[in-house]
Amino acid sequence: MKKIFLLSLIILASLVTIVVGCNKDIEGRTDSAGALNPANIDLNAGTWKPILLSTPDEFAVPAPSATNTPDYIAQVNEIKTWQANLTNDEKRIVHYWSAGAVLRWNEIMRELVAKHNLPPYQNPDGTYPVPSANNPLAYPQFPFANPPYASRAYAYLSAAQYDALVAVWHYKKLYNRAAPYKVDSSVNVLIPKSDLPSYPSEDAVVAGAAAEMMKLLFPGDQDFIQQKVEEHKRSRIIAGANVRSDIDAGEALGKAVAQKFVARARTDRAGAAVGNATIWQQMEDDCEARGETPWISLEVPKRPPMLPLFGRVRSWLFDSATMVTVVRPGPPPSTNSDQFRKETDEIFEYSKNITREQISIVHFWADGVATYTPPGHWNAIAADDFLKQGFSEVRWARNMALLNMSMMDAAIACWDAKYFYFNPRPSQVNPEIKTTTGTPNFPAYPSGHSTFSGAAATILGHIIPGNKSAYEAMATEASLSRMYGAIHYRSDCQEGLKCGKKIGDFAISRAISDGAE
Amino acid sequence: MKKLIEKIMTTLLWFVMLCTVHNASAQTDIDAIMMEKNAFCVGPMYAYSSWKNYWEGTLKRENENLGTVSTQMIGLMGNYGISRKLNALFGIPYVKTKASAGTLDGMDGIQDLSLFLKWRPFQKKLGDGRLSLFGIAGVSFPIGDYTPDFLPMSIGLNSKTASARIMADYQIDNLFATGSATYVLRDNIELDRNSYYTTELLLTNEVKMPDAANFNFRAGFRNHRWIAEAVLNIWSTLGGFDITRNNMPFPSNDMDATTAGVNIKYVLPPLPQLSIVAGGMYTVAGRNVGQGTTVYGSFFYVFDFSKKTKSSDQPSKTN
């Protein structure tokens, strides 16, 4: 009986031990990020070089009403009314958005990419449906946010936000209207105070530009996006950071600036990147005519290659001639060569003898189906580090724009080369090669992960020089992960990294001359 | 007191359980069979399970890029009689997965160690038969360093669990029926990556796992030589999300499975310490799981460590 009592005690103790450790709520890395409180408010950012705007005042913003007018005083009272009775949810949204407008919209974009990064299921006849922007909610939902699509989405979002913020900074300095808490000291302020003029609102311009770009990029998610816009704007009024006219002027300017980017996006040839059956066949035939083994889809039923004409999309940092003559990697080892056989054997070895540590590296960098893709991963890396740097909103946007223009250009250059060479995957050449991550449905050479990572690590190493070697190590690991996973040859990875680095150098050239350094 | 704490700690280390082996053999945590005091029943087990169709949410489909996904398991299981009313059980499996089509590599390794305490506080004649009530507590944790984030090729979900079960058994002559209900607490797990999407984007490597409930019904023939029983099992996670269209499975999916099967145990007449167990089961309904068919077989040997009797005539009389 004693024994039974003892053992019951043991049961109880063990259950308690486990239960205590069980079902903890989890917290995201940026959930509790502190409020943006830049060391330098970059007051002169209105003079920084925009990307598409001809001048920062290309879109007019009317002068604000003076702070002693009944109109302004009424707006201040709106803040006070909100603040009189704050709910926990209102406090939560103030805290959430105070971490940074560019950060939060970047995260929202990453969330939408992850949600939509799913390859369509086949039709009954073995063909595959193509998502339609005109009918985004029908299956397959638009878009299929694969890595090239995602790189383009991040680039347009970041670039539009940057130009919109340059324009806002121009008008902030021009009109120099103080923040409501400086005008009326009885306004509570729930975020760090700043000397930055508050008209137009930098938060609203970011939200306005984002919402406008996302109408084009994620047309089926408007309810979600508009809800975020409303919440974001409200958070700034509740926080005492802006009056309503700051918000309205910012949002209108953001939408207007974004229209320039929407116009570019509609004509950047991405809409035609899917190609058609004739083009797909032509690429295969051209490769065969060169005496090489052409890429074949390893999916069942065979899926058309992912965005074979994405290489013709309009790039940001160099023109199409430069891409062919300077950026495009040289040819991969011939599929008939000893070098190619050697590299295939090397991947077969990884396939057979992968270690747990290598699996962990493969999965850390895989960024495959239902993730925010490799460009999203580098946005996450950048965001984590930018939070520590204390950048102003406009500098956040500028750095994100440099990063994401680099990565969209990396997608363009990489896809150009992939379809120019049309090189097979290791598992096609040797079906005994099994992979520890999904085999991407497009030609192997050069590696997309390596190209993205080479570009991202290069520009990020310029933005935060202290992290340069860390970024290079990450890029190398991301690149190697594709060999460990048995989906890329060594040449794919090495040449991808080199190509990416060249693209990153173009971004550095722009960074040096945009007036921000 | 110090000794007691030491004993608790040592036992804690041993306290483990595993889900795969769950309803896959006699003399487990989920049947009404108890070992005699100081008897130790132990044996190897082999199970083969495969599925071609699976449920993507509620949609039943196949996947030509996986073909048939098979899982082989070799395990060691044991049951020790602390007393006639209290048994301790353990199980430890090695698992290997394989897909017959596509490029995805299978995985293999030692999965989760499990341990249960099975307690029979009540046994009384009732009508023409005998009613027994049980309380069972178990824990499990992964001992192999495997990733749960490569489903359906992962060998397990890598979650530490604690479970509590109540069970009732009624036997008239050689006919019996057993029913049980289990609550399974499942601890958060960690992935190799630091973000993932469920129904929202999460920027962490930690995944919150829904708890689960399990209901088990078994009935059939039972005497000192034979057990032949039909088994119905219902596993249901209490929460989790559906696999979206053409997406891959994820450890914190809403996973439900109703399986039906048969189980047979035979004690060898010339060597009553030895028993053979075999059975099979089929998934009749599910959600976010494969429609698996499983067959298994094992044999168990009973060692008698009791000091009183050097050799017992009926060491395998376990009920």
Short mmCIF file of N, CA and C in Angstrom, two decimals, chain A residues 36 42 45 48-51 99-106 154-169 202-203 205-207 209-210 257 261 379 382-383 386-387 390-406 459-460 463 510-511 514 516:
data_model
loop_
_atom_site.label_atom_id
_atom_site.label_comp_id
_atom_site.label_asym_id
_atom_site.label_seq_id
_atom_site.Cartn_x
_atom_site.Cartn_y
_atom_site.Cartn_z
N LEU A 36 9.80 52.73 -32.14
CA LEU A 36 10.82 53.36 -32.96
C LEU A 36 11.26 54.66 -32.29
N ASP A 42 16.86 62.21 -39.45
CA ASP A 42 17.10 62.40 -40.89
C ASP A 42 16.24 63.53 -41.46
N ALA A 45 15.96 64.21 -45.23
CA ALA A 45 15.72 63.10 -46.16
C ALA A 45 14.87 63.49 -47.35
N TRP A 48 16.89 63.27 -50.40
CA TRP A 48 17.44 62.00 -50.87
C TRP A 48 16.88 61.67 -52.25
N LYS A 49 17.64 60.92 -52.99
CA LYS A 49 17.26 60.61 -54.37
C LYS A 49 16.11 59.58 -54.40
N PRO A 50 14.97 59.99 -54.96
CA PRO A 50 13.88 59.02 -55.05
C PRO A 50 14.15 57.99 -56.16
N ILE A 51 13.30 56.97 -56.22
CA ILE A 51 13.48 55.91 -57.22
C ILE A 51 12.69 56.23 -58.50
N ALA A 99 6.41 50.12 -33.22
CA ALA A 99 7.72 49.53 -33.54
C ALA A 99 8.23 49.98 -34.90
N GLY A 100 7.34 50.48 -35.73
CA GLY A 100 7.78 51.00 -37.03
C GLY A 100 6.81 50.64 -38.13
N ALA A 101 6.45 51.64 -38.92
CA ALA A 101 5.49 51.44 -40.00
C ALA A 101 6.07 50.54 -41.09
N VAL A 102 7.32 50.80 -41.47
CA VAL A 102 7.93 50.01 -42.54
C VAL A 102 8.10 48.56 -42.08
N LEU A 103 8.53 48.39 -40.82
CA LEU A 103 8.68 47.04 -40.26
C LEU A 103 7.36 46.28 -40.34
N ARG A 104 6.29 46.89 -39.84
CA ARG A 104 5.03 46.16 -39.74
C ARG A 104 4.44 45.85 -41.12
N TRP A 105 4.55 46.79 -42.06
CA TRP A 105 4.01 46.50 -43.39
C TRP A 105 4.87 45.47 -44.13
N ASN A 106 6.15 45.47 -43.80
CA ASN A 106 7.02 44.43 -44.36
C ASN A 106 6.58 43.06 -43.83
N TYR A 154 7.96 42.40 -52.69
CA TYR A 154 8.74 43.11 -51.67
C TYR A 154 9.39 44.36 -52.26
N ALA A 155 9.88 44.25 -53.50
CA ALA A 155 10.59 45.39 -54.12
C ALA A 155 9.64 46.56 -54.35
N TYR A 156 8.48 46.27 -54.94
CA TYR A 156 7.54 47.38 -55.20
C TYR A 156 7.06 48.01 -53.89
N LEU A 157 6.76 47.17 -52.91
CA LEU A 157 6.28 47.72 -51.63
C LEU A 157 7.34 48.64 -51.03
N SER A 158 8.58 48.15 -50.96
CA SER A 158 9.65 48.91 -50.32
C SER A 158 9.98 50.17 -51.10
N ALA A 159 10.05 50.03 -52.43
CA ALA A 159 10.44 51.19 -53.26
C ALA A 159 9.36 52.26 -53.20
N ALA A 160 8.10 51.86 -53.24
CA ALA A 160 7.01 52.85 -53.18
C ALA A 160 7.01 53.54 -51.82
N GLN A 161 7.21 52.77 -50.76
CA GLN A 161 7.24 53.38 -49.42
C GLN A 161 8.40 54.35 -49.29
N TYR A 162 9.53 53.99 -49.88
CA TYR A 162 10.70 54.88 -49.80
C TYR A 162 10.42 56.21 -50.50
N ASP A 163 9.95 56.16 -51.73
CA ASP A 163 9.67 57.41 -52.45
C ASP A 163 8.61 58.23 -51.71
N ALA A 164 7.59 57.54 -51.19
CA ALA A 164 6.53 58.25 -50.47
C ALA A 164 7.09 58.94 -49.23
N LEU A 165 8.05 58.29 -48.56
CA LEU A 165 8.63 58.89 -47.36
C LEU A 165 9.56 60.04 -47.69
N VAL A 166 10.29 59.93 -48.81
CA VAL A 166 11.13 61.06 -49.23
C VAL A 166 10.23 62.28 -49.45
N ALA A 167 9.08 62.06 -50.13
CA ALA A 167 8.15 63.17 -50.37
C ALA A 167 7.61 63.70 -49.03
N VAL A 168 7.26 62.81 -48.12
CA VAL A 168 6.74 63.24 -46.81
C VAL A 168 7.78 64.06 -46.06
N TRP A 169 9.01 63.60 -46.08
CA TRP A 169 10.06 64.33 -45.36
C TRP A 169 10.23 65.75 -45.97
N GLU A 202 4.17 60.22 -41.37
CA GLU A 202 5.02 59.21 -42.02
C GLU A 202 4.37 57.82 -41.95
N ASP A 203 3.62 57.59 -40.87
CA ASP A 203 2.95 56.29 -40.76
C ASP A 203 1.86 56.14 -41.82
N VAL A 205 1.57 57.67 -44.66
CA VAL A 205 2.07 57.59 -46.04
C VAL A 205 2.54 56.16 -46.35
N VAL A 206 3.13 55.52 -45.33
CA VAL A 206 3.59 54.13 -45.51
C VAL A 206 2.37 53.21 -45.69
N ALA A 207 1.36 53.42 -44.86
CA ALA A 207 0.15 52.60 -44.96
C ALA A 207 -0.56 52.83 -46.29
N ALA A 209 0.70 53.92 -49.17
CA ALA A 209 1.46 53.34 -50.28
C ALA A 209 1.34 51.82 -50.28
N ALA A 210 1.39 51.23 -49.08
CA ALA A 210 1.32 49.78 -48.98
C ALA A 210 -0.03 49.27 -49.48
N VAL A 257 1.76 58.52 -54.67
CA VAL A 257 3.12 58.07 -55.04
C VAL A 257 3.06 56.61 -55.51
N PHE A 261 4.27 53.59 -59.03
CA PHE A 261 4.84 52.24 -58.96
C PHE A 261 3.86 51.20 -59.53
N ASN A 379 14.47 39.56 -45.74
CA ASN A 379 13.76 40.69 -45.14
C ASN A 379 13.66 40.52 -43.63
N ALA A 382 17.05 41.22 -42.17
CA ALA A 382 17.30 42.66 -42.19
C ALA A 382 16.47 43.35 -41.10
N ALA A 383 15.20 42.98 -40.99
CA ALA A 383 14.31 43.65 -40.02
C ALA A 383 14.83 43.43 -38.59
N PHE A 386 17.79 45.75 -38.33
CA PHE A 386 17.45 47.18 -38.41
C PHE A 386 16.84 47.65 -37.09
N LEU A 387 16.08 46.75 -36.43
CA LEU A 387 15.47 47.12 -35.14
C LEU A 387 16.55 47.55 -34.15
N GLY A 390 18.16 51.43 -34.73
CA GLY A 390 17.49 52.68 -34.43
C GLY A 390 17.37 53.59 -35.64
N PHE A 391 17.03 53.04 -36.80
CA PHE A 391 16.85 53.85 -38.01
C PHE A 391 15.56 54.66 -37.92
N SER A 392 15.52 55.79 -38.61
CA SER A 392 14.27 56.53 -38.79
C SER A 392 13.40 55.76 -39.79
N GLU A 393 12.12 56.12 -39.87
CA GLU A 393 11.24 55.43 -40.85
C GLU A 393 11.80 55.56 -42.26
N VAL A 394 12.27 56.73 -42.61
CA VAL A 394 12.70 56.94 -43.99
C VAL A 394 13.97 56.14 -44.29
N ARG A 395 14.81 55.97 -43.28
CA ARG A 395 16.03 55.18 -43.50
C ARG A 395 15.70 53.68 -43.53
N TRP A 396 14.75 53.29 -42.69
CA TRP A 396 14.26 51.91 -42.79
C TRP A 396 13.81 51.64 -44.22
N ALA A 397 13.00 52.55 -44.76
CA ALA A 397 12.42 52.33 -46.09
C ALA A 397 13.50 52.32 -47.16
N ARG A 398 14.42 53.24 -47.02
CA ARG A 398 15.51 53.31 -48.01
C ARG A 398 16.32 52.01 -48.01
N ASN A 399 16.63 51.51 -46.82
CA ASN A 399 17.44 50.29 -46.74
C ASN A 399 16.66 49.06 -47.22
N MET A 400 15.38 49.02 -46.88
CA MET A 400 14.54 47.91 -47.36
C MET A 400 14.40 47.99 -48.88
N ALA A 401 14.30 49.21 -49.43
CA ALA A 401 14.18 49.35 -50.88
C ALA A 401 15.46 48.87 -51.57
N LEU A 402 16.62 49.24 -51.01
CA LEU A 402 17.89 48.78 -51.60
C LEU A 402 17.96 47.25 -51.57
N LEU A 403 17.61 46.68 -50.41
CA LEU A 403 17.64 45.22 -50.27
C LEU A 403 16.70 44.56 -51.28
N ASN A 404 15.48 45.07 -51.36
CA ASN A 404 14.47 44.37 -52.15
C ASN A 404 14.58 44.64 -53.65
N MET A 405 15.09 45.80 -54.02
CA MET A 405 15.39 46.00 -55.45
C MET A 405 16.51 45.03 -55.86
N SER A 406 17.49 44.86 -54.97
CA SER A 406 18.57 43.90 -55.26
C SER A 406 18.01 42.50 -55.46
N ILE A 459 24.46 43.88 -50.10
CA ILE A 459 23.91 45.21 -49.78
C ILE A 459 23.73 45.37 -48.27
N LEU A 460 23.36 44.32 -47.57
CA LEU A 460 23.21 44.44 -46.11
C LEU A 460 24.57 44.68 -45.44
N ILE A 463 25.11 48.27 -45.64
CA ILE A 463 24.22 49.05 -44.75
C ILE A 463 24.66 48.94 -43.29
N ARG A 510 24.24 52.60 -55.93
CA ARG A 510 23.11 53.49 -55.74
C ARG A 510 23.12 54.07 -54.32
N ALA A 511 23.40 53.20 -53.34
CA ALA A 511 23.38 53.63 -51.94
C ALA A 511 24.37 54.77 -51.69
N ASP A 514 22.81 58.15 -53.18
CA ASP A 514 21.41 58.58 -53.03
C ASP A 514 21.21 59.70 -52.01
N ALA A 516 21.88 59.65 -48.81
CA ALA A 516 21.58 59.22 -47.44
C ALA A 516 22.84 58.89 -46.64
#
